[in-house]
Coordinates of C-alpha atoms in Angstrom, one line a residue:
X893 CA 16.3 -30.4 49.2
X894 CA 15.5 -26.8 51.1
X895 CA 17.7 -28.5 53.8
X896 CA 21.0 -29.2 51.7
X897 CA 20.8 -25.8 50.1
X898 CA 20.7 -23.8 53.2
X899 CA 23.7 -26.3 54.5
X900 CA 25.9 -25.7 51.4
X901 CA 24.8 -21.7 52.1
X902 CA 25.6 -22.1 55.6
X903 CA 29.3 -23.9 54.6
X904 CA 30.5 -20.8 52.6
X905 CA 31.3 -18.6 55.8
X906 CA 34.2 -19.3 57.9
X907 CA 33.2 -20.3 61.8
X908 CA 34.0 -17.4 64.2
X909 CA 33.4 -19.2 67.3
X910 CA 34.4 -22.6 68.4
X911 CA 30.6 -23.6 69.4
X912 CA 29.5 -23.5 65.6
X913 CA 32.4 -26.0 64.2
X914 CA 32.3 -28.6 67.0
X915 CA 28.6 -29.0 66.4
X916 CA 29.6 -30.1 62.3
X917 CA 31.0 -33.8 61.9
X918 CA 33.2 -32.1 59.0
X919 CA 35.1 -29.8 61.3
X920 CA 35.6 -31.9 63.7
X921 CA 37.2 -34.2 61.7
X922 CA 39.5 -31.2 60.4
X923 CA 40.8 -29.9 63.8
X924 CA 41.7 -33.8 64.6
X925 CA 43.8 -33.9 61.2
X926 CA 45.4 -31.0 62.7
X927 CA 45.9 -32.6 66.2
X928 CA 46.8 -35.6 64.2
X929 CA 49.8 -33.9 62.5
X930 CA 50.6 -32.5 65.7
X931 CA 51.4 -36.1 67.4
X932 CA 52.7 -37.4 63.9
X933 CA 55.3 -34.5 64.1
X934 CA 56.0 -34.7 68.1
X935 CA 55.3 -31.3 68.5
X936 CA 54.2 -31.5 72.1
X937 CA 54.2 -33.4 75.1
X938 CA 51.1 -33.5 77.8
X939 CA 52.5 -32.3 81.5
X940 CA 51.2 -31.5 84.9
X941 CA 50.9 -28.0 85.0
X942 CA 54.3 -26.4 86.1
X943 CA 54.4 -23.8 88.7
X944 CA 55.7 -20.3 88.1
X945 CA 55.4 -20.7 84.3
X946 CA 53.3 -18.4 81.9
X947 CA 50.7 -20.8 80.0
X948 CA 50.0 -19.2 76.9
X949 CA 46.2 -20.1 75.4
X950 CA 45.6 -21.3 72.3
X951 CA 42.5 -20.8 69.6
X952 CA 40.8 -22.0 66.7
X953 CA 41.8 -20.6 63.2
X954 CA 38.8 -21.8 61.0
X955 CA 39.4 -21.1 56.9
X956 CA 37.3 -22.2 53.9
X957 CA 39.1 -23.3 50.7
X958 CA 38.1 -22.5 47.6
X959 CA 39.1 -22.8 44.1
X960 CA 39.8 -20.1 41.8
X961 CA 36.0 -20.9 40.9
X962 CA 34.3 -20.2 44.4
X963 CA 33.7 -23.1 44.9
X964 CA 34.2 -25.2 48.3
X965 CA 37.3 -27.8 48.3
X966 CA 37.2 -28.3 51.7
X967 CA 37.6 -27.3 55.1
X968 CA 40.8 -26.1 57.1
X969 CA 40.4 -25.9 61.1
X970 CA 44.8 -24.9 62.7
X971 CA 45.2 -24.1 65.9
X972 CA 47.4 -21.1 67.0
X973 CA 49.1 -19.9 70.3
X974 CA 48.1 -16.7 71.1
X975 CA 51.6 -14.9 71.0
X976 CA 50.6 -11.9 72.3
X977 CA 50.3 -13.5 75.9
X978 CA 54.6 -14.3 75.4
X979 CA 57.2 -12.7 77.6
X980 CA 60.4 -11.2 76.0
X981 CA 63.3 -13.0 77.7
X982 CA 61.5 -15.9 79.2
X983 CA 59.2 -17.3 76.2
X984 CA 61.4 -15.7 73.5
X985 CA 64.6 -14.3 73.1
X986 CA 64.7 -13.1 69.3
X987 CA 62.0 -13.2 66.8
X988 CA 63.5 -11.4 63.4
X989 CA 62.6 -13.6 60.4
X990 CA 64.2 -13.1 57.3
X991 CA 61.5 -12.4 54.6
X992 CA 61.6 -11.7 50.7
X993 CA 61.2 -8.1 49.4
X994 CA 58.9 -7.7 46.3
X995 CA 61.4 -6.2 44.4
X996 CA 63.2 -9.7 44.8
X997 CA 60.4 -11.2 43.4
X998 CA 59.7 -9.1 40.5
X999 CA 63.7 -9.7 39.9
X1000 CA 63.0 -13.4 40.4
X1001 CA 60.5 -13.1 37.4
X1002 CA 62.7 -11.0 35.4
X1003 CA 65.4 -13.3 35.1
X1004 CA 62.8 -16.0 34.2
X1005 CA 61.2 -14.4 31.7
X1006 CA 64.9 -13.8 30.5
X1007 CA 65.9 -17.3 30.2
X1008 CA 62.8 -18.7 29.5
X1009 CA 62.2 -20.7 32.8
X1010 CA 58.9 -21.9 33.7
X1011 CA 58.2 -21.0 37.4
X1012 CA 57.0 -23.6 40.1
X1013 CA 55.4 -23.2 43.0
X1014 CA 54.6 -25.5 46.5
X1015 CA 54.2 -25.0 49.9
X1016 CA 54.9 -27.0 53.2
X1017 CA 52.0 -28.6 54.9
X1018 CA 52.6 -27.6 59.1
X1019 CA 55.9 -25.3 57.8
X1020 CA 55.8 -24.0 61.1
X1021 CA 55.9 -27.5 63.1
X1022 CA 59.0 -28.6 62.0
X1023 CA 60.8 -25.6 63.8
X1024 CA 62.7 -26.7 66.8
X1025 CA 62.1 -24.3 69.9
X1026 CA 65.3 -23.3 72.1
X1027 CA 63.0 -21.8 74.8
X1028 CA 60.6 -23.4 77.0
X1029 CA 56.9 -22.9 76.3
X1030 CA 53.8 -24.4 77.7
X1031 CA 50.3 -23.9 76.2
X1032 CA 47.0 -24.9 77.5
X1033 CA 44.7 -27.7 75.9
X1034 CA 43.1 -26.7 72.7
X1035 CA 39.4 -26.1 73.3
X1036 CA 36.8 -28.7 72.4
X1037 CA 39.5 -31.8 72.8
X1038 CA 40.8 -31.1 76.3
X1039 CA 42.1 -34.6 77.7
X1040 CA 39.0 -36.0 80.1
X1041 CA 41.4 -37.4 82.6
X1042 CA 43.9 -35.2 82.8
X1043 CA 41.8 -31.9 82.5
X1044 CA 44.5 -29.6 84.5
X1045 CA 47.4 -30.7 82.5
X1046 CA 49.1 -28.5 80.1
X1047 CA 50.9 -29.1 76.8
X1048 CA 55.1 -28.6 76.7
X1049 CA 56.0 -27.5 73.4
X1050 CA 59.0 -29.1 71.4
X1051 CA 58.4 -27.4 68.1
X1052 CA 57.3 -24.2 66.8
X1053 CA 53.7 -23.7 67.0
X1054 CA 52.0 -21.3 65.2
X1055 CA 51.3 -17.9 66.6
X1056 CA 53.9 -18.2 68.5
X1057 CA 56.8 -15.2 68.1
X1058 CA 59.5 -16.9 67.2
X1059 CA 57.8 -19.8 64.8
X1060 CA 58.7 -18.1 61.9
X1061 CA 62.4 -17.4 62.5
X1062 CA 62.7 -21.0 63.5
X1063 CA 61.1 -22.3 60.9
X1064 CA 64.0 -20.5 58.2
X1065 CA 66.1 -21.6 60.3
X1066 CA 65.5 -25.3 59.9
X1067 CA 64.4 -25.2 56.1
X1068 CA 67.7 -23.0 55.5
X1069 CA 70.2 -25.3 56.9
X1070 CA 68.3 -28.2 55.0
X1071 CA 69.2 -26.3 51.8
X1072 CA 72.8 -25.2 52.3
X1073 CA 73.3 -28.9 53.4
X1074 CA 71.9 -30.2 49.7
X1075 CA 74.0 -28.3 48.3
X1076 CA 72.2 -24.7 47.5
X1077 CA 74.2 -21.3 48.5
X1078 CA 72.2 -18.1 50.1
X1079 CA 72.3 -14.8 48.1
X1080 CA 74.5 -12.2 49.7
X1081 CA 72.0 -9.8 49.6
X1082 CA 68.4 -11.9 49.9
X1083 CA 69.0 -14.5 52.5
X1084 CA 65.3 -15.9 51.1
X1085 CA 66.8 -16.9 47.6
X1086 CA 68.6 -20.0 47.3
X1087 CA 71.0 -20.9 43.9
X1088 CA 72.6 -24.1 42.9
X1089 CA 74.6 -24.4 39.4
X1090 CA 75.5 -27.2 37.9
X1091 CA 78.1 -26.5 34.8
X1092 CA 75.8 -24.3 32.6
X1093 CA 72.6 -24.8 34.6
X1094 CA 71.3 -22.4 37.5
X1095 CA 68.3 -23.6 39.9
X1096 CA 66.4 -20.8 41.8
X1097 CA 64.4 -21.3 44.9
X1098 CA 62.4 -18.1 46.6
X1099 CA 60.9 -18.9 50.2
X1100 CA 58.4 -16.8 51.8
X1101 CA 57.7 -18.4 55.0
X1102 CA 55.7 -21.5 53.4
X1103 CA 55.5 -20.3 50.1
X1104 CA 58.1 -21.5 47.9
X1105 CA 59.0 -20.9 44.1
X1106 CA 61.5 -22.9 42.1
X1107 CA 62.5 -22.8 38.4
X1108 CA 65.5 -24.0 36.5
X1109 CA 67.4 -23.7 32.6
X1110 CA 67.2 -27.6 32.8
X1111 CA 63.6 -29.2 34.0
X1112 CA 65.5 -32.3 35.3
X1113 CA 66.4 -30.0 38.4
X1114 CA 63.4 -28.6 39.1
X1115 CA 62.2 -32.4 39.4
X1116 CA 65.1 -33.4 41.6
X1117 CA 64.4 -30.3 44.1
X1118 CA 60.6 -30.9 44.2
X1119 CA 61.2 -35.3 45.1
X1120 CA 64.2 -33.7 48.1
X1121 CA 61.6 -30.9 49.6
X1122 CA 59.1 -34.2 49.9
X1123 CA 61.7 -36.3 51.6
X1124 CA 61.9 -34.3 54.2
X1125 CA 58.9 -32.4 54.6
X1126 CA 55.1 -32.9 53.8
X1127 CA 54.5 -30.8 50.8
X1128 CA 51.5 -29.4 48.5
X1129 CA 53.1 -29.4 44.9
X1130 CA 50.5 -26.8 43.1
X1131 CA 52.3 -26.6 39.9
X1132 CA 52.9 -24.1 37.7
X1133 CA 52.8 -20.8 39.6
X1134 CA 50.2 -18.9 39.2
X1135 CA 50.0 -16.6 42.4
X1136 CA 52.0 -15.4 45.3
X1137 CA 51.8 -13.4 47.9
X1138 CA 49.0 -11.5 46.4
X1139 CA 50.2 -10.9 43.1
X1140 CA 48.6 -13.2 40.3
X1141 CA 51.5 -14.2 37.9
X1142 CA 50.3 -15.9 34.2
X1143 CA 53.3 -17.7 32.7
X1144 CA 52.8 -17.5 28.5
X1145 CA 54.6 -18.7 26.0
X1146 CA 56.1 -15.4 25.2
X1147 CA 56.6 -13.5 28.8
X1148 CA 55.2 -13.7 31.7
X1149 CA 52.1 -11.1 33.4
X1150 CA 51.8 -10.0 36.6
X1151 CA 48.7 -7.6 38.1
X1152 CA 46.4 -7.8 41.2
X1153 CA 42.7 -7.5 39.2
X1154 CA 41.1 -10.0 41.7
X1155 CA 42.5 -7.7 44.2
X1156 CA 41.4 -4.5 42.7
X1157 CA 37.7 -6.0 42.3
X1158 CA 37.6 -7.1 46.2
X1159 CA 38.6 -3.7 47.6
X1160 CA 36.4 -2.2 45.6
X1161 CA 33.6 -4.2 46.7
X1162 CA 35.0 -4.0 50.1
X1163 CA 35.1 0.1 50.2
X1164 CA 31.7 0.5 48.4
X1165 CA 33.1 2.1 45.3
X1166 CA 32.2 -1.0 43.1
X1167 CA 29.2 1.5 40.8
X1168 CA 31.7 4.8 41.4
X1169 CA 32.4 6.5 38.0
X1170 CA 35.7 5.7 36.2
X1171 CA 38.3 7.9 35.8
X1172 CA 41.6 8.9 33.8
X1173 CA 44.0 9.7 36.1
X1174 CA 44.6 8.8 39.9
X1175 CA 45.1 12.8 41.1
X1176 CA 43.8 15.6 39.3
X1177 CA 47.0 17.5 38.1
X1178 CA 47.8 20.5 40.1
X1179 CA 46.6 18.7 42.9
X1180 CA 48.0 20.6 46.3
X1181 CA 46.7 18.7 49.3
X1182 CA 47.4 20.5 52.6
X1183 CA 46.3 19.4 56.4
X1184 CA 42.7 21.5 55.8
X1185 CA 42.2 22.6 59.5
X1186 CA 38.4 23.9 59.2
X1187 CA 37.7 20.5 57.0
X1188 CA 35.3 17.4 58.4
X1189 CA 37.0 14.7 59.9
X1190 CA 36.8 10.8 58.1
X1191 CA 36.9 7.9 59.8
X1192 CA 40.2 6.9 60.8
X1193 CA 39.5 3.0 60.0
X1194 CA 38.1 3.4 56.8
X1195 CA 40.3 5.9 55.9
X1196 CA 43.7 3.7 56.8
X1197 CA 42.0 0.7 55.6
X1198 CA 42.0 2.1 52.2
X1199 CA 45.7 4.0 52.5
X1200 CA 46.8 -0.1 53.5
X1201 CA 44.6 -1.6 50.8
X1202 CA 46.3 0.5 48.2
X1203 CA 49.9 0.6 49.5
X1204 CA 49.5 -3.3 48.7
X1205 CA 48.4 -2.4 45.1
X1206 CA 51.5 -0.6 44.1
X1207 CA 53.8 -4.2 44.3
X1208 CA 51.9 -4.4 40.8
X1209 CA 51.1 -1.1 39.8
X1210 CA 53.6 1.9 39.7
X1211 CA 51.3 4.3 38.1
X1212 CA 49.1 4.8 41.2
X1213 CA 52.1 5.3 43.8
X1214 CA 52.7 8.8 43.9
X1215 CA 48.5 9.6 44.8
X1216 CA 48.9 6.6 47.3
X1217 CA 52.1 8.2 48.6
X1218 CA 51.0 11.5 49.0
X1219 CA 47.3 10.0 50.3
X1220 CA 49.2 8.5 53.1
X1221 CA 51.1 11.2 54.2
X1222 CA 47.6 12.2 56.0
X1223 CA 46.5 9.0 58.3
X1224 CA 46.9 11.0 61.5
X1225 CA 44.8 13.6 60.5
X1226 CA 42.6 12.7 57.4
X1227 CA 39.9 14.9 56.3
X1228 CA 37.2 14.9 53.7
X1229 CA 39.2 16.8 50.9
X1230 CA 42.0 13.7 51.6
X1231 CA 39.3 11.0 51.6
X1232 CA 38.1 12.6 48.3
X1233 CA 41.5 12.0 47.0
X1234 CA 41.7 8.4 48.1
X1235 CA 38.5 7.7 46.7
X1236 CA 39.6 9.2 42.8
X1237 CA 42.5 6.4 43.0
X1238 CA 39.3 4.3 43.6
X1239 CA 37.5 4.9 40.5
X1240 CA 41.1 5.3 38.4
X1241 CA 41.7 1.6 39.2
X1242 CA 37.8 0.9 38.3
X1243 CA 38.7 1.9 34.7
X1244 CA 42.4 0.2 34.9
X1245 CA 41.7 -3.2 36.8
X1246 CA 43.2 -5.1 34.2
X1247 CA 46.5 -3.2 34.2
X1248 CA 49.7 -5.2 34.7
X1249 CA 53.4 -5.6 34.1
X1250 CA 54.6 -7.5 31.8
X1251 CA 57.9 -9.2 31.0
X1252 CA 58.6 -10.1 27.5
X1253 CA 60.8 -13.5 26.9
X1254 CA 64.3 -13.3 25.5
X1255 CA 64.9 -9.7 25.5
X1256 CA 67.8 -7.7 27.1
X1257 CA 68.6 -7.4 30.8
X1258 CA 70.6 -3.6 31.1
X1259 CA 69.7 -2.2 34.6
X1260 CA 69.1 1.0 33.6
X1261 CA 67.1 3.5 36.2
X1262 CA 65.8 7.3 35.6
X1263 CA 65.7 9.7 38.4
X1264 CA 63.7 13.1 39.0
X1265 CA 62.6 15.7 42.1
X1266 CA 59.7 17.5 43.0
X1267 CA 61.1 20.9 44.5
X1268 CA 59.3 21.8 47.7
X1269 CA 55.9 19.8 46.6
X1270 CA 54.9 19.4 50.5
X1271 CA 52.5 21.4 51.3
X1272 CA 53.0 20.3 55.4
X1273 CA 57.1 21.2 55.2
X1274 CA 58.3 22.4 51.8
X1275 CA 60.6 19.3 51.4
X1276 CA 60.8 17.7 47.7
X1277 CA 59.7 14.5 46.4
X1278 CA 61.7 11.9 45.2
X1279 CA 61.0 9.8 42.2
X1280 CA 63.1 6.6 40.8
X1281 CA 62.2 3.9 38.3
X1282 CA 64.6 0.7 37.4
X1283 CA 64.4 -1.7 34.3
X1284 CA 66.1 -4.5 33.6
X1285 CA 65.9 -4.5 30.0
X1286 CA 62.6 -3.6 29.4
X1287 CA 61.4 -5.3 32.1
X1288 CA 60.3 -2.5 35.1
X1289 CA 61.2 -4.3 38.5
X1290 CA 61.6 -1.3 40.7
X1291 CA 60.0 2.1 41.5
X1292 CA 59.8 4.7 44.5
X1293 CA 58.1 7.6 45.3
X1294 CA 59.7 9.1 48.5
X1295 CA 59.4 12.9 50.6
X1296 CA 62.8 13.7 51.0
X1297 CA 64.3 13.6 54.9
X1298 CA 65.8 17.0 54.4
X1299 CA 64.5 20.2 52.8
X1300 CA 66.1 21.4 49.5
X1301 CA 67.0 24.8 49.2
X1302 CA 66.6 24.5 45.5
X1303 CA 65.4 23.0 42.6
X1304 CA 69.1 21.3 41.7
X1305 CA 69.6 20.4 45.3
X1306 CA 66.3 18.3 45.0
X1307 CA 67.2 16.7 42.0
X1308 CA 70.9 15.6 43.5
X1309 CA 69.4 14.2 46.9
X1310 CA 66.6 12.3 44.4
X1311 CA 69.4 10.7 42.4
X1312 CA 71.6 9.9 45.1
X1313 CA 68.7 7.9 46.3
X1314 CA 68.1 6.1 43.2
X1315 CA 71.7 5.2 43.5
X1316 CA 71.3 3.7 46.6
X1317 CA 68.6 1.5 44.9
X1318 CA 70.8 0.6 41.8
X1319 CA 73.7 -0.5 43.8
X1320 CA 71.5 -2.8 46.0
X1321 CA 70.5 -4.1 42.8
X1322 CA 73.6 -4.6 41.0
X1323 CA 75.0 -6.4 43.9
X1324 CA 71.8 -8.4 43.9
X1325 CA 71.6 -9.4 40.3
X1326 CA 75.6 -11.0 40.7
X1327 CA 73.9 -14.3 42.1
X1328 CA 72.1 -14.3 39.1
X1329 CA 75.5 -14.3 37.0
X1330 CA 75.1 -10.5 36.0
X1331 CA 78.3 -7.9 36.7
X1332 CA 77.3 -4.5 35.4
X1333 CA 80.1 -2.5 34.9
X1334 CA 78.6 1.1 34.2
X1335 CA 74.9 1.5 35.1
X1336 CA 73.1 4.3 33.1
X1337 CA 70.8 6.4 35.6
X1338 CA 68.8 9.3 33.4
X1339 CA 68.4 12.4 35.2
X1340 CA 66.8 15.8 33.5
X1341 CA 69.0 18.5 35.4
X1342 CA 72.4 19.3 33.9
X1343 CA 73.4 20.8 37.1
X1344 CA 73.0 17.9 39.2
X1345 CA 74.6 15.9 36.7
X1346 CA 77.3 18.2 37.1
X1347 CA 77.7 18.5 40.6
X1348 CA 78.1 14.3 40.3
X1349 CA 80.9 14.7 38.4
X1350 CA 82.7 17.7 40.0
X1351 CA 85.3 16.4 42.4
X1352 CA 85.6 19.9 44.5
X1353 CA 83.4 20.7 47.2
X1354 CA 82.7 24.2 46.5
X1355 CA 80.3 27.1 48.8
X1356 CA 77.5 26.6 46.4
X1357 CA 77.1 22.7 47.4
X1358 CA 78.9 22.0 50.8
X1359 CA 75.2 22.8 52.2
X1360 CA 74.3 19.2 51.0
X1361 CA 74.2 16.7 53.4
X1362 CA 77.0 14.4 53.2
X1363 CA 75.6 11.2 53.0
X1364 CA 73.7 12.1 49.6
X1365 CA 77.6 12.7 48.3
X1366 CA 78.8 8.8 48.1
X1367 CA 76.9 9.5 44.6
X1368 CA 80.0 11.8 43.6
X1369 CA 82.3 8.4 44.8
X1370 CA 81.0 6.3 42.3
X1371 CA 80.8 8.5 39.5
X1372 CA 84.2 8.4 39.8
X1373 CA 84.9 4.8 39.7
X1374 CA 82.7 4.5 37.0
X1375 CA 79.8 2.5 39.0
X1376 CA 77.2 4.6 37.5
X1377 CA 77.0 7.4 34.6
X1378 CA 74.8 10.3 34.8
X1379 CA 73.2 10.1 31.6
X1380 CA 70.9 13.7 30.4
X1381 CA 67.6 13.1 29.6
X1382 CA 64.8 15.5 28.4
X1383 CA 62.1 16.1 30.6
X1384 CA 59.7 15.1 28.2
X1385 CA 61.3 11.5 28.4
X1386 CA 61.6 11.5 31.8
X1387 CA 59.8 8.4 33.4
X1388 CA 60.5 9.4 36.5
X1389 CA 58.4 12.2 36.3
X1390 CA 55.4 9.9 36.9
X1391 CA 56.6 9.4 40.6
X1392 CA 56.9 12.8 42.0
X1393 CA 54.0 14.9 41.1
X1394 CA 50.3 14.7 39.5
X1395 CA 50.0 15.1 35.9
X1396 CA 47.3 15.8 33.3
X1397 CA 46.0 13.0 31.6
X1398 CA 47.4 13.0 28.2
X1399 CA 50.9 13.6 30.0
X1400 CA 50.1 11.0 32.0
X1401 CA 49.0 7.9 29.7
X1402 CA 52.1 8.9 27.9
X1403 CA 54.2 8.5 30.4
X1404 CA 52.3 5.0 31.9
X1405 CA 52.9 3.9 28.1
X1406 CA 56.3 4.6 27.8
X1407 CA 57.0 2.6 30.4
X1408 CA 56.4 -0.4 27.8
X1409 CA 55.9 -3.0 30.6
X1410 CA 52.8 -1.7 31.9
X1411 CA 50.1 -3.2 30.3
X1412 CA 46.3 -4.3 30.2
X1413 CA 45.6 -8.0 30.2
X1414 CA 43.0 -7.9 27.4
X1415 CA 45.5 -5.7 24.9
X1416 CA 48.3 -8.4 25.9
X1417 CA 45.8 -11.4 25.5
X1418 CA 45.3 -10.2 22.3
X1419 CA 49.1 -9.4 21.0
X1420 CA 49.6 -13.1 22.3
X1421 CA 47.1 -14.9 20.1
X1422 CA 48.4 -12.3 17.2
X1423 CA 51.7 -13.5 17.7
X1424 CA 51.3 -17.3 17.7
X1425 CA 48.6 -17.4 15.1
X1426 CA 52.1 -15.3 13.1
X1427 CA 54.0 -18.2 14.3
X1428 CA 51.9 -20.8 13.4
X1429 CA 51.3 -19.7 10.1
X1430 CA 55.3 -19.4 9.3
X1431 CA 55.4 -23.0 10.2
X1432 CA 53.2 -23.7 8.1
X1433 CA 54.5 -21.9 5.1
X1434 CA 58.1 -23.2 5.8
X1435 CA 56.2 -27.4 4.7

């Protein structure tokens, strides 16, 4: 009995050497599934050793999984090249890989929460082995199954392998050219989304590497897509999607909710800050952090490792990216007043875990953004901070917080270079959301400063603004053609506002609750079960 609970103990932690795995009938048996789909998928050929030819070694990638219980589901043994050993111009030539932004994502969710679609997810079992290599690329045995009687031979590689440089790039590649031949078109702008209509219906597909999501206005299509991805390549249909890339993603009934709470609680576990003491706010407002010569130096690891941790946080939460921003500007020369910053984003999230976005069902879908500055809030080089939010609808897909590359001579010169930015990020957008069937005439952006409002919209170049850099001008350009509109908003109102510096608390939970989207997954929970117990009992009412 002692003995099976200290093996199911012993089962939970993921082999780090190859000696521990071999030894355990259960991994072997998973590294000979792998070597198994190897052969099944002719990925290489065995070779006498070639002369003059870099032989890349390979490794063991041992991984545990689990279910969204903890507990084991079985084992997953892959072997990998070890890339780092390749030669630019003999083992590869070009390794670019086109891959999905999150704001494409959140989009993606948008528009289903829109029109209602539920969103599927699968992946593809050996994504990487179906890639055909151009270059020539040997690889020695894999440890642990190295061929007794031809032990100096070496493996020739006619598919991608993982690891290797190239494999991913190969890999879209292949599973691109599989979709434009069934029929599917590429987005202009994101080469990762896929679209096929048919009369009134639209089908969606988003690929990150292996990861795919699919939904569709007519199920029947989202049936059709999943039975062609198995003809060709050996899927894992998961179902409903639930989580991706990180973010976890709960489809209801009346929107959908996004947040990152597991996340949250492992970093904080991870970082030690698990028992810290909640706070209100991420930065305490009038917050001026500065490079602190005479302070004690942190540990650069630690210190990065929690700028990195949180960086990933803010693909789900908006309201800590300004602190992060700011946090990060420091990595090369972090110091305990910084680390004491980092650390109150810490225990803010600690209170907040549960925060999230969410995206209401059948609502409208107006890109609409709001723009504000910082003047000369750097305390290393004076220049502003830029600040930018977009909705669709009411549906927040997009926010930046951003030190401006040039150095404002004032406060209306700030707010100019900040909205010409957020510009930039609305016409991506707009161009964006035509694959989706949206053309957006006139796109409101709110801005709080009259003056840069109304150097938009003057078409001379006088003295008092030919000091502007010219590129932040192309706003002026489509002012005129009626792109965008300037539109004044009070500062009070101002979302943006969130973005570019730190705020007191009541200004702040004002501002994160005006941003409507931004909410906890207990309050939501709640207005959910509200809302269809309502529902329910007008049914009932209407027998």
């Amino acid at each position: 009995m002692n003995m099976c609970m200290h093996d199911s103990f012993l089962r939970k932690f993921e082999p780090t050497r190859v000696s521990e795995p071999l030894a355990d009938p259960e991994w072997v048996i998973s590294m000979q599934e792998e070597l198994n789909q190897f052969d099944a998928l002719q990925v290489w050929r065995l070779v006498p050793k070639p002369q003059g030819k870099t032989i890349i070694g390979t490794k063991w990638v041992f991984k545990i999984k689990k279910d969204k219980d903890g507990t084991v589901i079985r084992n997953r043994a892959r072997l990998v090249a070890k890339g780092y050993r390749q030669e630019e111009g003999t083992d590869y030539d070009e390794t670019y890989a086109h891959v999905v932004q999150l704001e494409a994502i959140r989009m993606f969710l948008a528009y289903a929460a829109h029109k209602n679609l539920t969103i599927f997810q699968m992946d593809v079992k050996t994504a990487l082995l179906n890639s055909i290599l151009k270059e020539e690329v040997y690889i020695s045995q894999p440890e642990g199954f190295v061929n007794q009687e031809k032990p100096n031979h070496v493996y020739i590689l006619d598919k991608a392998l993982f690891g290797l440089k190239q494999a991913p790039r190969a890999w879209y590649d292949v599973v691109s050219k599989f979709l434009v031949k069934s029929g599917f078109s590429k987005s202009t702008v994101d080469t990762t989304l896929f679209i096929k209509k048919e009369k009134s219906d639209i089908i969606l597909i988003q690929i990150y590497v292996d990861d795919i999501i699919f939904g569709s206005t007519n199920p029947k299509y989202c049936k059709n897509f999943s039975n062609l991805m198995v003809s060709r390549f050996q899927m894992n249909m998961m179902g409903e999607m639930n989580s991706f890339l990180g973010l976890q993603v709960k489809q209801f009934s009346l929107g959908i909710f996004i947040n990152q709470s597991k996340y949250i609680m492992d970093i904080l576990w991870k970082f030690k800050m698990e028992n810290s003491k909640p706070i209100g706010t991420p930065m305490a407002p009038g917050t001026k952090i500065g490079t602190d010569p005479s302070g004690m130096a942190v540990d650069v690891r630690t210190y990065r490792g929690m700028i990195g941790s949180l960086m990933y946080l803010t693909s789900s939460r908006p309201d800590i990216m300004f602190s992060t921003c700011l946090c990060a500007r420091y990595q090369a020369n972090r110091k305990e007043i910084h680390m004491s910053a980092v650390q109150r984003i810490f225990r803010y999230l600690k209170r907040t875990a549960d925060l999230g976005l969410w995206y209401p069902k059948d609502t409208s879908f107006e890109l609409t953004a709001y723009t504000d500055a910082d003047h000369a809030g750097c305390m290393l080089d004076r220049k502003s901070t830029s600040g930018h939010v977009q909705f669709l609808g009411d549906k927040l897909v997009s926010w930046a917080s951003k030190k401006q590359l040039c150095v404002s001579t004032s406060t209306v010169e700030a707010e100019y270079v900040a909205a010409a930015s957020c510009c930039s990020q609305v016409l991506w957008m707009r161009t964006q959301l035509r694959d989706y069937g949206f053309h957006f005439n006139k796109i409101l952006i709110y801005c709080d400063s009259k003056s840069a409002i109304a150097i938009s919209t003057n078409p001379v170049q006088h003295t008092k603004t030919k000091h502007i850099d010219v590129k932040y001008h192309f706003i002026k350009d489509h002012v005129e053609k009626e792109t965008i509109e300037l539109f004044f908003v009070k500062t009070d109102y101002q979302l943006a506002d969130l973005f570019t510096k730190p705020l007191d608390e009541k200004r702040f939970t004002f501002l994160v609750s005006k941003l409507d989207t931004l909410l906890k997954h207990s309050k939501l929970e709640k207005e959910i079960a509200s809302s269809e117990l309502k529902k329910k009992t007008e049914l009932l009412k209407s027998f």
